Short mmCIF file of C-alpha atoms in Angstrom, two decimals:
data_model
loop_
_atom_site.label_atom_id
_atom_site.label_comp_id
_atom_site.label_asym_id
_atom_site.label_seq_id
_atom_site.Cartn_x
_atom_site.Cartn_y
_atom_site.Cartn_z
CA MET A 1 123.81 -247.21 -123.75
CA ALA A 2 125.20 -244.10 -126.24
CA LYS A 3 129.25 -243.45 -125.74
CA THR A 4 129.52 -239.67 -124.42
CA PRO A 5 130.81 -237.79 -126.67
CA VAL A 6 134.58 -236.51 -126.09
CA LEU A 7 133.58 -232.91 -127.33
CA THR A 8 130.30 -231.18 -127.57
CA PRO A 9 128.83 -231.67 -131.11
CA GLN A 10 130.02 -228.62 -133.56
CA ALA A 11 125.98 -228.50 -134.70
CA GLU A 12 124.75 -228.68 -131.22
CA ASP A 13 126.88 -225.52 -129.82
CA PHE A 14 129.96 -224.52 -131.57
CA PRO A 15 131.34 -222.18 -129.41
CA ARG A 16 131.33 -224.91 -126.58
CA TRP A 17 132.91 -227.12 -129.04
CA TYR A 18 135.10 -224.63 -129.55
CA GLN A 19 136.04 -224.29 -125.96
CA ASP A 20 136.04 -228.04 -125.53
CA LEU A 21 138.45 -228.42 -127.96
CA ILE A 22 141.23 -226.32 -127.03
CA ASN A 23 140.90 -227.89 -123.15
CA LYS A 24 140.81 -231.46 -124.68
CA ALA A 25 143.60 -231.05 -127.13
CA GLU A 26 145.56 -229.45 -124.37
CA LEU A 27 146.07 -225.98 -126.46
CA ALA A 28 145.99 -223.32 -124.06
CA ASP A 29 144.33 -222.27 -120.63
CA ASN A 30 142.39 -219.22 -119.26
CA GLY A 31 145.19 -216.69 -117.53
CA PRO A 32 144.56 -215.69 -113.96
CA VAL A 33 143.88 -212.06 -115.16
CA ARG A 34 140.66 -211.93 -117.13
CA GLY A 35 141.03 -212.00 -120.71
CA THR A 36 144.62 -213.34 -120.61
CA MET A 37 145.49 -216.91 -121.84
CA VAL A 38 148.41 -219.75 -121.10
CA ILE A 39 149.52 -221.13 -124.31
CA ARG A 40 149.87 -224.92 -123.57
CA PRO A 41 153.36 -226.53 -125.31
CA TYR A 42 151.30 -228.31 -128.18
CA GLY A 43 149.32 -225.00 -128.99
CA TYR A 44 152.34 -223.02 -128.98
CA GLY A 45 154.19 -225.36 -131.19
CA LEU A 46 151.67 -224.62 -133.49
CA TRP A 47 152.70 -220.70 -133.05
CA GLU A 48 156.54 -221.71 -133.56
CA ARG A 49 155.64 -223.44 -136.74
CA MET A 50 153.68 -220.34 -137.93
CA GLN A 51 156.06 -217.65 -136.78
CA HIS A 52 158.70 -220.11 -138.78
CA GLU A 53 156.79 -220.09 -142.05
CA MET A 54 155.71 -216.42 -141.64
CA ASP A 55 159.39 -215.21 -140.66
CA ALA A 56 160.82 -216.83 -143.91
CA ARG A 57 158.43 -215.06 -146.08
CA ILE A 58 158.27 -211.61 -144.44
CA LYS A 59 162.44 -211.91 -144.58
CA ASN A 60 162.09 -212.92 -148.27
CA ALA A 61 160.07 -209.58 -148.70
CA GLY A 62 163.21 -207.97 -147.63
CA ALA A 63 162.36 -207.04 -144.36
CA GLN A 64 164.39 -207.26 -141.04
CA ASN A 65 163.54 -208.18 -137.56
CA ALA A 66 163.89 -205.40 -134.97
CA TYR A 67 162.29 -204.91 -131.20
CA PHE A 68 160.66 -202.12 -129.78
CA PRO A 69 159.77 -201.35 -126.06
CA LEU A 70 156.51 -202.77 -124.57
CA PHE A 71 155.85 -199.03 -123.08
CA ILE A 72 155.03 -196.19 -124.87
CA PRO A 73 154.93 -192.58 -123.81
CA GLN A 74 151.10 -191.65 -123.70
CA SER A 75 151.80 -188.33 -125.76
CA TYR A 76 152.89 -190.21 -128.43
CA LEU A 77 149.34 -191.65 -129.24
CA THR A 78 147.97 -188.31 -129.10
CA ARG A 79 150.00 -187.19 -131.76
CA GLU A 80 147.98 -188.80 -134.58
CA ALA A 81 144.27 -187.81 -133.44
CA GLU A 82 142.72 -190.77 -135.62
CA HIS A 83 144.74 -193.29 -134.32
CA VAL A 84 144.36 -192.38 -130.82
CA GLU A 85 140.45 -192.09 -131.02
CA GLY A 86 140.40 -195.44 -132.70
CA PHE A 87 142.74 -197.74 -129.74
CA ALA A 88 141.57 -195.49 -126.80
CA PRO A 89 138.84 -197.72 -125.40
CA GLU A 90 141.38 -200.65 -125.58
CA LEU A 91 144.28 -199.46 -123.87
CA ALA A 92 145.94 -200.24 -120.81
CA VAL A 93 147.65 -197.16 -118.97
CA VAL A 94 150.44 -197.42 -116.52
CA THR A 95 150.42 -194.46 -114.00
CA HIS A 96 152.53 -195.77 -111.22
CA GLY A 97 155.80 -197.24 -111.04
CA GLY A 98 158.23 -198.02 -108.39
CA GLY A 99 156.22 -196.88 -105.62
CA LYS A 100 155.69 -193.34 -107.58
CA GLU A 101 153.43 -192.08 -109.23
CA LEU A 102 154.79 -191.31 -113.27
CA GLU A 103 155.66 -187.99 -114.49
CA GLU A 104 153.82 -189.17 -117.66
CA PRO A 105 151.55 -192.53 -117.86
CA VAL A 106 152.74 -194.99 -120.03
CA VAL A 107 150.62 -197.07 -122.78
CA VAL A 108 151.33 -200.81 -122.65
CA ARG A 109 151.89 -201.49 -126.32
CA PRO A 110 148.69 -201.61 -128.33
CA THR A 111 150.47 -201.39 -131.71
CA SER A 112 153.63 -199.88 -132.51
CA GLU A 113 152.94 -197.29 -134.98
CA THR A 114 153.51 -194.28 -132.58
CA ILE A 115 157.21 -195.72 -131.11
CA ILE A 116 158.48 -196.82 -134.24
CA ASN A 117 157.86 -193.62 -135.93
CA ASP A 118 159.94 -192.06 -133.51
CA TYR A 119 162.65 -194.12 -134.55
CA PHE A 120 162.08 -193.65 -137.97
CA SER A 121 162.22 -190.33 -137.87
CA LYS A 122 165.80 -190.50 -136.58
CA TRP A 123 166.94 -193.38 -138.43
CA VAL A 124 165.91 -191.72 -141.88
CA GLN A 125 167.89 -188.96 -143.35
CA SER A 126 167.99 -189.37 -147.17
CA TYR A 127 166.62 -190.97 -150.23
CA ARG A 128 169.55 -193.74 -149.46
CA ASP A 129 167.80 -194.83 -146.33
CA LEU A 130 164.63 -195.81 -148.04
CA PRO A 131 163.09 -198.45 -148.38
CA LEU A 132 162.92 -198.76 -144.43
CA LEU A 133 161.62 -202.35 -143.83
CA ILE A 134 161.10 -203.63 -140.22
CA ASN A 135 158.96 -206.15 -138.60
CA GLN A 136 159.07 -206.88 -135.07
CA TRP A 137 157.75 -210.15 -133.15
CA ALA A 138 156.22 -209.37 -129.87
CA ASN A 139 153.11 -209.40 -127.92
CA VAL A 140 150.55 -206.28 -127.68
CA VAL A 141 147.69 -205.52 -125.01
CA ARG A 142 144.42 -204.28 -125.84
CA TRP A 143 141.74 -204.20 -122.75
CA GLU A 144 139.39 -206.76 -124.47
CA MET A 145 135.62 -206.52 -122.86
CA ARG A 146 134.35 -209.99 -124.78
CA PRO A 147 137.62 -212.12 -124.27
CA ARG A 148 137.92 -215.47 -126.43
CA VAL A 149 140.63 -218.01 -126.05
CA PHE A 150 143.26 -217.23 -129.10
CA LEU A 151 140.51 -215.09 -130.86
CA ARG A 152 140.20 -212.27 -128.49
CA THR A 153 142.56 -211.74 -125.63
CA THR A 154 143.65 -208.90 -123.59
CA GLU A 155 147.15 -210.15 -124.33
CA PHE A 156 148.14 -211.76 -127.57
CA LEU A 157 151.20 -212.62 -129.64
CA TRP A 158 151.93 -211.31 -133.06
CA GLN A 159 154.30 -209.93 -135.71
CA GLU A 160 153.83 -206.25 -136.94
CA GLY A 161 155.65 -205.01 -139.77
CA HIS A 162 156.44 -201.34 -140.41
CA THR A 163 157.69 -199.38 -143.45
CA ALA A 164 158.84 -196.19 -144.59
CA HIS A 165 159.14 -195.24 -148.55
CA ALA A 166 160.43 -192.77 -150.84
CA THR A 167 156.77 -192.44 -152.81
CA TYR A 168 153.19 -193.30 -152.46
CA GLU A 169 153.37 -195.82 -155.30
CA ASP A 170 156.32 -197.64 -153.46
CA ALA A 171 154.38 -197.95 -150.39
CA ARG A 172 150.99 -199.22 -152.17
CA ASP A 173 152.61 -201.83 -154.06
CA TYR A 174 154.50 -202.94 -150.82
CA ALA A 175 151.24 -203.54 -148.50
CA ALA A 176 149.55 -205.25 -151.53
CA TYR A 177 152.87 -207.55 -151.78
CA ILE A 178 152.73 -208.47 -148.05
CA HIS A 179 148.94 -208.93 -148.41
CA ARG A 180 149.22 -211.19 -151.58
CA GLU A 181 152.80 -213.07 -151.22
CA VAL A 182 153.11 -213.30 -147.64
CA TYR A 183 149.94 -213.56 -145.83
CA ALA A 184 147.90 -215.04 -148.77
CA ASP A 185 150.13 -217.68 -149.71
CA PHE A 186 151.02 -218.55 -146.35
CA MET A 187 147.31 -218.85 -145.48
CA VAL A 188 146.24 -220.81 -148.23
CA ASN A 189 149.65 -222.96 -148.99
CA VAL A 190 150.56 -223.82 -145.41
CA LEU A 191 147.17 -223.07 -143.13
CA GLY A 192 145.23 -224.48 -145.99
CA ILE A 193 142.20 -221.55 -145.51
CA ASP A 194 140.75 -220.53 -148.71
CA VAL A 195 141.04 -216.75 -147.76
CA VAL A 196 139.55 -214.00 -149.29
CA LEU A 197 141.80 -211.24 -150.20
CA GLY A 198 139.67 -207.68 -150.37
CA ARG A 199 139.76 -203.81 -149.21
CA LYS A 200 138.24 -202.54 -145.95
CA THR A 201 135.65 -200.01 -146.04
CA PRO A 202 136.55 -196.59 -144.54
CA ARG A 203 134.29 -197.60 -141.69
CA GLU A 204 136.63 -200.92 -141.19
CA ARG A 205 139.65 -199.19 -141.96
CA PHE A 206 142.55 -199.20 -139.55
CA ALA A 207 142.69 -196.17 -137.68
CA GLY A 208 145.26 -193.61 -139.04
CA ALA A 209 145.37 -195.56 -142.35
CA ILE A 210 144.38 -194.54 -145.74
CA ASN A 211 143.72 -197.77 -147.27
CA THR A 212 143.20 -201.01 -145.15
CA LEU A 213 143.81 -204.87 -147.19
CA THR A 214 142.35 -207.72 -145.30
CA LEU A 215 142.02 -211.33 -145.18
CA GLU A 216 139.02 -213.12 -144.38
CA GLY A 217 138.16 -216.64 -143.79
CA MET A 218 135.01 -218.70 -143.32
CA MET A 219 135.08 -220.69 -140.05
CA GLY A 220 133.29 -223.59 -139.36
CA ASP A 221 130.05 -221.94 -138.33
CA GLY A 222 129.74 -219.67 -141.49
CA LYS A 223 131.23 -216.71 -139.54
CA ALA A 224 134.06 -214.53 -140.96
CA LEU A 225 137.51 -214.40 -139.27
CA GLN A 226 140.05 -211.53 -140.30
CA MET A 227 142.74 -213.06 -140.14
CA GLY A 228 145.49 -210.68 -140.88
CA THR A 229 145.74 -207.15 -142.54
CA SER A 230 148.23 -204.97 -144.36
CA HIS A 231 147.69 -200.89 -144.42
CA GLU A 232 149.05 -198.30 -146.16
CA LEU A 233 149.75 -195.24 -143.75
CA GLY A 234 149.81 -192.69 -145.83
CA THR A 235 151.67 -190.15 -144.69
CA ASN A 236 149.55 -189.62 -141.63
CA PHE A 237 152.39 -190.74 -138.98
CA ALA A 238 155.09 -188.97 -140.99
CA LYS A 239 153.26 -185.49 -140.31
CA ALA A 240 152.73 -186.71 -136.82
CA PHE A 241 156.13 -187.34 -136.21
CA GLN A 242 158.17 -185.46 -138.78
CA THR A 243 159.72 -188.32 -140.66
CA ARG A 244 160.98 -186.67 -143.62
CA TYR A 245 164.00 -187.72 -146.07
CA LEU A 246 166.09 -185.52 -148.28
CA THR A 247 165.26 -186.41 -151.85
CA ALA A 248 168.72 -186.82 -154.58
CA ASP A 249 167.67 -182.97 -155.76
CA GLY A 250 167.71 -181.56 -152.28
CA ARG A 251 163.85 -181.47 -151.33
CA GLN A 252 163.00 -182.31 -147.79
CA GLU A 253 159.82 -185.06 -148.47
CA LEU A 254 157.39 -186.73 -146.01
CA VAL A 255 157.93 -190.70 -145.93
CA TRP A 256 154.87 -192.88 -147.13
CA GLN A 257 154.23 -196.01 -144.94
CA THR A 258 153.03 -199.21 -144.49
CA SER A 259 152.03 -201.32 -141.31
CA TRP A 260 150.70 -204.87 -141.58
CA GLY A 261 149.92 -207.82 -138.64
CA THR A 262 149.00 -211.33 -137.98
CA SER A 263 148.55 -212.83 -134.49
CA THR A 264 147.83 -216.15 -132.64
CA ARG A 265 143.97 -215.18 -133.75
CA MET A 266 145.02 -217.58 -136.88
CA VAL A 267 145.37 -220.52 -134.24
CA GLY A 268 141.81 -219.61 -133.40
CA GLY A 269 140.83 -219.94 -137.62
CA LEU A 270 143.25 -223.02 -137.60
CA ILE A 271 140.60 -224.76 -135.33
CA MET A 272 137.40 -223.54 -136.58
CA SER A 273 138.35 -224.01 -140.02
CA HIS A 274 139.40 -227.32 -139.71
CA GLY A 275 138.31 -229.02 -136.79
CA ASP A 276 135.65 -231.45 -136.51
CA ASP A 277 133.62 -233.23 -133.48
CA ASN A 278 136.39 -235.58 -132.91
CA GLY A 279 138.93 -232.75 -132.84
CA LEU A 280 141.57 -230.32 -134.47
CA ARG A 281 142.78 -231.32 -138.03
CA VAL A 282 145.92 -229.84 -138.50
CA PRO A 283 147.80 -229.10 -142.01
CA PRO A 284 150.45 -231.30 -142.97
CA ARG A 285 152.61 -228.58 -144.22
CA LEU A 286 151.98 -227.09 -140.65
CA ALA A 287 152.13 -229.82 -137.77
CA ALA A 288 154.87 -229.61 -135.78
CA VAL A 289 154.16 -233.43 -135.63
CA GLN A 290 152.92 -234.87 -139.15
CA VAL A 291 153.47 -238.41 -138.06
CA VAL A 292 152.96 -240.40 -134.43
CA VAL A 293 154.80 -243.69 -134.85
CA MET A 294 152.65 -245.71 -132.02
CA ALA A 295 153.33 -248.97 -130.37
CA ILE A 296 150.54 -250.97 -129.31
CA LYS A 297 151.81 -253.34 -126.39
CA GLY A 298 155.08 -255.22 -126.47
CA GLU A 299 158.71 -254.58 -126.18
CA GLU A 300 158.86 -255.80 -129.57
CA SER A 301 156.71 -253.06 -130.42
CA VAL A 302 158.36 -250.72 -128.76
CA ALA A 303 161.65 -251.49 -130.66
CA ARG A 304 160.06 -251.58 -134.01
CA VAL A 305 158.42 -247.82 -133.59
CA ARG A 306 161.47 -246.33 -132.03
CA GLU A 307 163.59 -247.79 -135.48
CA LEU A 308 160.70 -246.66 -137.77
CA GLY A 309 160.79 -243.34 -136.08
CA GLY A 310 164.01 -242.50 -136.89
CA THR A 311 163.76 -243.69 -140.33
CA LEU A 312 161.11 -241.42 -141.01
CA ARG A 313 162.80 -238.76 -139.74
CA ALA A 314 165.65 -239.39 -141.96
CA ALA A 315 163.46 -239.04 -144.46
CA GLY A 316 162.52 -235.56 -143.62
CA LEU A 317 159.57 -236.11 -141.78
CA ARG A 318 158.31 -234.58 -138.51
CA VAL A 319 157.88 -237.53 -136.24
CA HIS A 320 156.97 -238.30 -132.76
CA VAL A 321 157.16 -242.11 -131.14
CA ASP A 322 154.75 -242.53 -128.82
CA ASP A 323 155.98 -245.87 -127.08
CA ARG A 324 154.27 -245.82 -123.87
CA VAL A 325 153.04 -248.90 -123.61
CA ASP A 326 152.24 -248.67 -120.07
CA THR A 327 149.42 -245.96 -121.12
CA PRO A 328 146.07 -247.90 -122.67
CA PHE A 329 146.28 -247.93 -126.52
CA GLY A 330 143.02 -246.21 -126.96
CA ARG A 331 143.45 -243.70 -124.64
CA ARG A 332 146.36 -242.29 -126.65
CA ALA A 333 145.00 -242.63 -129.93
CA VAL A 334 142.07 -240.41 -129.07
CA ASP A 335 144.73 -237.82 -127.61
CA TRP A 336 146.36 -237.72 -130.61
CA GLU A 337 142.87 -237.53 -132.63
CA LEU A 338 142.54 -234.72 -130.51
CA LYS A 339 145.53 -233.04 -131.34
CA GLY A 340 144.96 -233.53 -135.11
CA VAL A 341 148.09 -234.94 -135.82
CA PRO A 342 147.63 -235.68 -139.79
CA VAL A 343 149.07 -239.47 -139.66
CA ARG A 344 149.21 -242.12 -136.89
CA ILE A 345 151.39 -245.45 -137.68
CA GLU A 346 150.05 -248.11 -135.10
CA ILE A 347 152.09 -251.53 -134.94
CA GLY A 348 151.29 -254.27 -132.49
CA PRO A 349 152.64 -257.93 -132.24
CA ARG A 350 150.33 -258.69 -135.22
CA ASP A 351 151.97 -255.99 -137.56
CA LEU A 352 155.46 -257.24 -136.50
CA GLU A 353 154.70 -260.72 -137.63
CA ALA A 354 153.14 -259.53 -141.17
CA GLY A 355 155.38 -257.23 -141.55
CA THR A 356 152.83 -254.26 -141.92
CA ALA A 357 152.03 -251.16 -140.16
CA MET A 358 148.08 -249.51 -139.49
CA LEU A 359 148.34 -246.28 -141.44
CA VAL A 360 145.42 -243.90 -139.90
CA ARG A 361 144.64 -240.56 -141.77
CA ARG A 362 142.79 -237.75 -139.66
CA ILE A 363 142.07 -235.54 -142.42
CA PRO A 364 140.02 -237.46 -144.76
CA GLY A 365 139.38 -240.47 -141.98
CA GLY A 366 140.24 -244.24 -142.39
CA LYS A 367 142.88 -246.75 -141.72
CA GLU A 368 144.51 -249.52 -143.57
CA ALA A 369 147.38 -251.90 -143.48
CA VAL A 370 150.23 -251.26 -145.66
CA PRO A 371 153.76 -252.60 -145.84
CA ALA A 372 155.73 -250.85 -143.32
CA ASP A 373 158.87 -251.21 -145.52
CA ALA A 374 156.97 -248.48 -147.87
CA LEU A 375 155.98 -245.78 -145.44
CA THR A 376 158.86 -243.75 -146.21
CA ALA A 377 158.07 -243.62 -149.83
CA LEU A 378 154.29 -243.79 -149.27
CA LEU A 379 153.72 -240.98 -146.56
CA PRO A 380 155.01 -237.71 -148.40
CA LYS A 381 152.35 -238.60 -151.11
CA VAL A 382 149.80 -238.99 -148.56
CA LEU A 383 150.51 -235.92 -146.42
CA GLU A 384 150.55 -233.66 -149.48
CA ASP A 385 147.08 -235.58 -150.51
CA ASP A 386 145.71 -234.63 -147.26
CA GLN A 387 147.19 -230.41 -147.21
CA ALA A 388 145.13 -230.28 -150.96
CA LEU A 389 141.94 -231.72 -149.25
CA LEU A 390 141.63 -229.30 -146.28
CA LEU A 391 141.76 -226.08 -148.76
CA GLU A 392 139.69 -227.65 -151.26
CA GLN A 393 137.07 -228.39 -148.07
CA SER A 394 137.63 -224.81 -146.95
CA ARG A 395 136.96 -223.65 -150.50
CA ARG A 396 133.84 -225.64 -150.97
CA ARG A 397 132.24 -224.46 -147.63
CA ARG A 398 132.71 -220.94 -148.73
CA GLU A 399 131.57 -220.99 -152.32
CA SER A 400 128.28 -223.29 -151.22
CA ARG A 401 127.78 -220.94 -147.92
CA THR A 402 127.85 -217.49 -150.26
CA THR A 403 125.01 -215.77 -151.58
CA ASP A 404 124.54 -213.04 -154.36
CA VAL A 405 121.99 -210.48 -152.71
CA SER A 406 120.48 -207.33 -153.84
CA THR A 407 119.04 -205.76 -150.98
CA VAL A 408 120.25 -205.05 -147.20
CA GLU A 409 117.69 -207.28 -145.97
CA GLU A 410 118.77 -210.11 -147.83
CA ALA A 411 122.32 -209.61 -146.84
CA ALA A 412 121.25 -209.77 -143.02
CA ALA A 413 119.24 -212.83 -143.67
CA ALA A 414 122.44 -214.50 -145.40
CA ALA A 415 124.55 -213.69 -142.58
CA ALA A 416 121.99 -214.98 -139.97
CA ALA A 417 121.65 -218.26 -141.58
CA GLY A 418 125.07 -218.51 -140.98
CA GLY A 419 126.44 -217.42 -144.26
CA TRP A 420 128.03 -214.88 -146.69
CA ALA A 421 126.53 -212.86 -148.75
CA ARG A 422 127.75 -210.50 -151.94
CA ILE A 423 125.90 -207.33 -152.66
CA PRO A 424 126.85 -204.65 -155.14
CA TRP A 425 128.84 -201.71 -152.90
CA ALA A 426 126.82 -199.06 -154.94
CA VAL A 427 123.68 -200.85 -153.65
CA LEU A 428 124.24 -201.18 -150.35
CA GLY A 429 126.65 -198.18 -149.59
CA GLU A 430 127.83 -196.40 -146.35
CA GLU A 431 124.07 -196.30 -145.33
CA GLY A 432 123.32 -199.80 -145.54
CA GLU A 433 126.44 -200.87 -144.11
CA ALA A 434 125.64 -198.65 -140.90
CA LYS A 435 121.91 -200.31 -140.84
CA LEU A 436 123.71 -203.76 -140.93
CA ALA A 437 125.66 -203.18 -138.26
CA GLU A 438 123.07 -202.33 -136.37
CA GLN A 439 122.33 -206.02 -136.67
CA ALA A 440 125.89 -207.31 -135.88
CA VAL A 441 126.51 -207.50 -139.73
CA SER A 442 129.46 -206.05 -140.97
CA VAL A 443 131.12 -205.82 -144.47
CA ARG A 444 134.42 -207.76 -144.35
CA CYS A 445 135.52 -206.39 -147.28
CA LEU A 446 135.07 -205.33 -150.82
CA VAL A 447 136.17 -207.13 -153.83
CA ALA A 448 136.20 -206.56 -157.29
CA GLU A 449 133.62 -208.68 -159.97
CA ASP A 450 136.32 -210.89 -160.78
CA GLY A 451 137.95 -211.27 -157.13
CA SER A 452 140.60 -209.13 -157.07
CA VAL A 453 141.23 -206.31 -154.83
CA PRO A 454 139.61 -203.10 -156.23
CA GLU A 455 141.94 -200.15 -156.07
CA ALA A 456 139.61 -197.87 -154.72
CA ASP A 457 136.34 -197.89 -152.63
CA ASP A 458 134.11 -196.62 -155.47
CA ALA A 459 135.86 -198.72 -158.07
CA PRO A 460 133.10 -199.89 -160.77
CA GLY A 461 131.83 -203.27 -160.22
CA THR A 462 132.68 -203.67 -156.48
CA VAL A 463 131.17 -206.15 -154.59
CA ALA A 464 130.74 -206.05 -150.76
CA LEU A 465 131.42 -209.41 -148.82
CA VAL A 466 129.01 -209.02 -145.74
CA ALA A 467 129.02 -211.40 -142.80
CA ARG A 468 128.84 -211.92 -138.96
CA ALA A 469 132.22 -212.39 -137.71
CA TYR A 470 134.62 -213.17 -134.72
#
């Protein structure tokens, strides 16, 4: 009789596999209000590691962390017409508080451009105050009609950066720096996801921006996931909030601004990029637990794994010691497999006698007996090799499932078949983009022929990257 799989196979039902993995790997649960989620400790540990890596990069870019209120006066959003129109369907509005109807309704933060600009207009007086570079780690609420844990939830966690600059060029260059040196560096080198950097079309641009830069990743089912965005806001919000500065020669000028953000959606991207039918596979550079050292049975094994765990921690590895010999070993091994810990070190009585340990690698698969005393020197290379393998697998998937096409119909067919299409923007255009949207297919971004980010929507040789998306 065939053994019942722990997870629904990806090939059978990818959405069900995704939900199974979140449940079985103890990443999250649905919250009591539709569209909300409870992030469990192991899932939150992934987010904490993302925060740690991202926060360091954001601070290296010169930004400082701050915090702004969750509640925003509704009138703030109406000051920038395109912005309020873009967010209106997703707003959660509070009309009563303290048992009374409020004089003015307040919006539960969907994003913070408006409230931050209200304070920027107070803080910026002269060119000496620029650039002003602020980031906040917070929660936001966008009323989601089709919720999905980590990917689309009514409340989610994120970071949002907001900056003010003296010139268009300075703002443009900073938005591009965040896009490339903060977001892409983190996603490629830590998450191990081969994202494509591009420019959003006017149809897909952030509400109130003059340009949106995006990072798109291909998931295991061939759909695209927007992993993060960096926006040039021009002077749109500066005009609405009268955010001006005194130049060195005594003139009053509007500031030029950016905003940029990533969220817990990246956890969903991690699952769908690297997960397999046995569970999650966590990139070693991200993993809160890089190595789990497991005692198979017996008190001597317990003593040895505790000793080895301490040795590996002292060598700089992130280690968890699993000495729960009162719980069946097979069950524990399956649990760690589901959670995607990169390496398991298993030690039992026979290993103690031989002076060896069983090295089990989650990412490429396979196991081998190795001298226990060699692990301290061996594991850093193993982890780096497995990190590189995940990125290579992500890149191969994207390249093998991306097709060059020349018509709208071919682009739609490629997306329907579970892949991406590349089509010249001059051929597709806004009319073709609208036709694709009728079939739930979108232009994820515009890229130059050489893979760089085009400087304008209509730059010569610009190619549209087309796919179904989450």
